[in-house]
Amino acid sequence: MCINFLPCSEPEVPGIYWRDDDEWRPYDRATSRAILKAASLGLSSVSLGVFTSSVYPNGQSYTLNLVTMEQINPVSDQGRPVLVIPRISLKDLSTTLRTPSVIWSRIIDAFTTEAYIQHVVGQRCSSVVSVRKNPYLTRGSALLTRFLATAQNLPADGALVKGLTYMDTAEAASLDLAFHGTRSTSFDPILRNGMCPTKRSSDPRGDWFTRDVSTALSYSVSREGNGSHKKLIAFLLLVERKAVVQESGDVIVLNDASYQLPIAEITVQ
């Protein structure tokens, strides 16, 4: 028996999805990691365990065919499509260390979409008023070109795992998302050109970032909405030893602007 799928749009937020009858549904983090691990080992299939769907509300066990990219019900032998966003073939995971330029380009393209930024920032803070993607972050811009050139010298597999599991900071990987609070007059120059080493005031060793929104807000003196709203800048960071001056708790200090990419302006209530 064929499955009659109802029309639906593809997801925009990076992740691994399976096709329910009327929507694409994301796998949870544990399942996503299991899929990525199996793919990196070159396996042809992986057990997904038991989870629910509109057809099996009480649960059913499934396997994933990594060759055809189908979620298989071993009872009915029916398959449902599986989709990876960004569109990176799971078959290529085992070779990402040999082809970092292509993988990094796709990773950065996906992780700088407004949908992804809103998704990740929303997980970190419940009082977000608006997310404005950096208007200067266009393909071919000096800022993006510099960051991509730096990233291409680094392994891409860890960053891919991290992005596809929603930037889980507990996952060992190079890529991270963090925030920077500053004065209002500094926002446009930073969004346009990145951090300026000659203007470091709090720590001359490097530029200061934090994964914690409330900590970043304590440094922000940029206000909107009659003073009730504060603004932050969200950054993608390449947290590599050669650029890290300090990493303790949620605080990250980097001494090289090429490891930092300002991706959005965040307004918080």
CSV table of C-alpha atoms in Angstrom, one decimal, residues 8 11 14 16 30 44 53 98-99 102 107 142 148 165 192 206 227 229 245 248 265:
chain,number,residue,atom,x,y,z
A,8,CYS,CA,3.8,20.5,2.8
A,11,PRO,CA,11.7,22.6,6.7
A,14,PRO,CA,18.9,22.5,9.9
A,16,ILE,CA,17.3,15.5,10.1
A,30,ALA,CA,19.8,11.4,20.4
A,44,SER,CA,23.9,1.0,5.3
A,53,SER,CA,3.4,8.9,14.2
A,98,ARG,CA,38.8,15.4,2.8
A,99,THR,CA,36.3,17.9,1.4
A,102,VAL,CA,32.1,22.2,0.2
A,107,ILE,CA,27.0,24.7,6.8
A,142,ALA,CA,34.5,40.4,2.6
A,148,LEU,CA,34.7,30.8,5.2
A,165,THR,CA,21.6,18.7,16.6
A,192,ARG,CA,29.4,45.6,8.6
A,206,GLY,CA,40.6,39.5,22.6
A,227,GLY,CA,14.3,51.9,26.9
A,229,HIS,CA,14.2,46.7,24.9
A,245,VAL,CA,42.3,33.3,24.8
A,248,SER,CA,35.3,29.4,31.0
A,265,GLU,CA,21.0,41.8,15.5
